[in-house]
């Protein structure tokens, strides 16, 4: 599991362990919120080809490549980190594939993103087009998306030329407990949960942009389910793994406030917002895998809010909390 210290990777390790697999986790860091469930954990940098080879020391049945230089809009869409995002993730992908090819690894999963889709299909907030086939002609709105598109092609080419069984999911805004919730790399559900948890009843929270941009958010458990179903299928993809329940960012904030039982005012401020509209289109994945996520956003949001509120309360109770 490359990226086993990350949000999705740590959850995926937990699920594979619960199913009885032996798992080696690989990451720059240990999971920040609870000890890894992996049998072994190799801490190191997959931008280093020798490290990637050393952790691929046997013919693993399955390799999951989730390691990436990653964050929410405040990290991906400001432009300040573009060169690092492209270089770091491209090196990781090349080295992991190379190591897997040398060892004859049979099956490899790659986590792509909704960010591969062209911006011209995401201008209408109410009617975005994110069917898998709409990705070309390519025009992602971020360098992160361009790197993901390159990586998809890199994985597919390795599948064709080196006989690897490649499986690719395009994740759409995955959220849940034990994800990054502060520090600048958090994504909008976590940021909004944190802001609402910290706000007084009747207080205000800041929302980037006009709040009318739409998104769909997928709860972590369904992301894991979709990932494993795809990995164990005979289909390569890429497939969307996302929710079809579309919500505006203001709507997400209102739902969070209702879960918290608070009256919250929204203050719209300038900030990186990304495309106007984005929602998973599950037509293909439903027809091919006979599965698509169905859990209502509100359920996952309630679980996520409860976990983030615990973190906020614990931080406020700490002796190092700001006065
Ligand atoms: P995350 O940032 O929590 O996890 C990524 C992990 O990769 C981190 O633990 C990080 O330390 C590790 N990593 C980064 N550089 C590394 C390096 N050089 N060597 C070894 N490890 C390194 O992100 P996540 O949300 O768990 O996302 C997992 C994957 O899914 C990523 O590829 C991401 O691009 C993709 N994805 C996620 C979402 C989402 O909503 N979370 C959406 C689309 C795609």
Coordinates of N, CA, C and O and ligand atoms in Angstrom, one line a residue, residues 3 5-8 27-29 44-47 66-68 70 92 111-113 144 148 171 173-174 187, ligand 1:
X3 N 1.3 5.0 0.1 CA 0.4 6.1 0.6 C -0.3 5.6 1.8 O -1.4 6.1 2.1
X5 N 0.2 5.9 4.8 CA 0.2 6.9 5.9 C -0.9 7.9 5.7 O -1.2 8.8 6.5
X6 N -1.5 7.9 4.5 CA -2.5 8.9 4.1 C -3.9 8.5 4.5 O -4.1 7.4 5.0
X7 N -4.8 9.4 4.3 CA -6.2 9.2 4.6 C -6.8 8.0 4.0 O -7.2 7.0 4.8
X8 N -6.8 7.9 2.7 CA -7.5 6.7 2.1 C -6.7 5.5 2.3 O -7.2 4.4 2.6
X27 N 5.1 4.8 3.1 CA 4.8 6.2 3.0 C 5.9 7.0 3.6 O 6.8 6.5 4.3
X28 N 5.9 8.3 3.4 CA 6.9 9.2 4.0 C 6.7 9.3 5.5 O 7.6 9.6 6.2
X29 N 5.4 9.1 5.9 CA 5.0 9.3 7.3 C 4.1 8.2 7.8 O 3.4 7.6 7.0
X44 N 9.6 6.0 4.0 CA 10.6 6.5 3.1 C 10.0 7.2 1.9 O 8.8 7.3 1.8
X45 N 10.9 7.6 1.0 CA 10.5 8.5 -0.1 C 10.4 7.8 -1.4 O 11.5 7.3 -1.9
X46 N 9.2 7.7 -2.0 CA 9.0 6.9 -3.3 C 9.5 7.8 -4.5 O 9.5 7.3 -5.6
X47 N 10.0 9.0 -4.2 CA 10.7 9.7 -5.3 C 12.1 9.2 -5.5 O 12.8 9.5 -6.5
X66 N -1.3 4.9 -4.0 CA -2.1 6.1 -3.6 C -1.2 7.2 -3.2 O -1.7 8.3 -2.9
X67 N 0.1 7.0 -3.1 CA 1.0 8.1 -2.7 C 1.0 9.2 -3.7 O 1.1 9.0 -4.9
X68 N 0.8 10.4 -3.2 CA 0.8 11.6 -4.1 C 1.1 12.9 -3.3 O 0.8 12.9 -2.1
X70 N -0.4 15.9 -2.3 CA -1.9 16.1 -2.4 C -2.4 17.0 -1.4 O -1.8 17.2 -0.3
X92 N 7.0 9.5 -8.2 CA 6.4 8.4 -7.4 C 5.8 7.4 -8.4 O 6.1 6.2 -8.3
X111 N -4.9 5.5 -8.0 CA -5.9 6.5 -7.6 C -5.8 7.7 -8.4 O -5.0 8.6 -8.1
X112 N -6.6 7.9 -9.5 CA -6.7 9.1 -10.2 C -7.8 10.0 -9.6 O -8.2 9.7 -8.5
X113 N -8.2 11.0 -10.3 CA -9.0 12.0 -9.7 C -10.0 12.7 -10.6 O -9.8 12.7 -11.8
X144 N -2.3 19.6 -11.0 CA -2.5 18.3 -10.4 C -3.3 17.4 -11.3 O -3.0 16.2 -11.4
X148 N -2.3 13.8 -13.1 CA -3.1 12.6 -12.9 C -3.4 11.9 -14.3 O -3.5 10.7 -14.4
X171 N -11.2 9.2 -8.2 CA -11.9 9.5 -7.0 C -12.5 10.9 -7.1 O -11.9 11.9 -7.6
X173 N -13.7 13.8 -4.5 CA -13.8 14.4 -3.1 C -14.2 13.4 -2.1 O -15.3 13.3 -1.6
X174 N -13.2 12.6 -1.6 CA -13.4 11.6 -0.6 C -13.3 12.3 0.8 O -12.4 13.1 1.0
X187 N -9.5 19.3 2.8 CA -10.4 19.6 1.7 C -11.7 20.2 2.3 O -11.9 20.2 3.6
Ligands
LIG1 P1 -3.2 11.9 1.5 O1 -2.4 13.1 1.3 O2 -3.8 11.7 2.9 O3 -2.3 10.6 1.3 C1 -1.2 10.6 0.3 C2 0.0 10.0 1.0 O4 1.1 10.0 0.1 C3 0.4 10.8 2.3 O5 0.4 10.1 3.4 C4 1.9 11.2 1.9 O6 2.7 11.3 3.0 C5 2.2 10.2 0.9 N1 3.3 10.6 0.0 C6 3.5 11.8 -0.6 N2 4.6 11.9 -1.2 C7 5.3 10.7 -0.9 C8 6.6 10.2 -1.3 N3 7.4 11.0 -2.0 N4 6.9 9.0 -0.9 C9 6.1 8.2 -0.1 N5 4.8 8.7 0.3 C10 4.5 9.9 -0.2 O7 -4.2 11.8 0.4 P2 -5.5 10.9 0.2 O8 -6.7 11.8 0.3 O9 -5.4 9.7 1.1 O10 -5.4 10.5 -1.3 C11 -4.9 9.3 -1.7 C12 -4.8 9.2 -3.2 O11 -6.1 9.4 -3.8 C13 -3.9 10.3 -3.8 O12 -3.2 9.8 -5.0 C14 -4.9 11.4 -4.3 O13 -4.3 12.2 -5.3 C15 -6.0 10.5 -4.7 N6 -7.3 11.3 -4.7 C16 -7.8 11.6 -3.5 C17 -9.0 12.3 -3.4 C18 -9.6 12.8 -2.1 O14 -10.7 13.4 -2.2 N7 -9.0 12.5 -1.0 C19 -9.7 12.7 -4.6 C20 -9.1 12.3 -5.8 C21 -7.9 11.6 -5.8

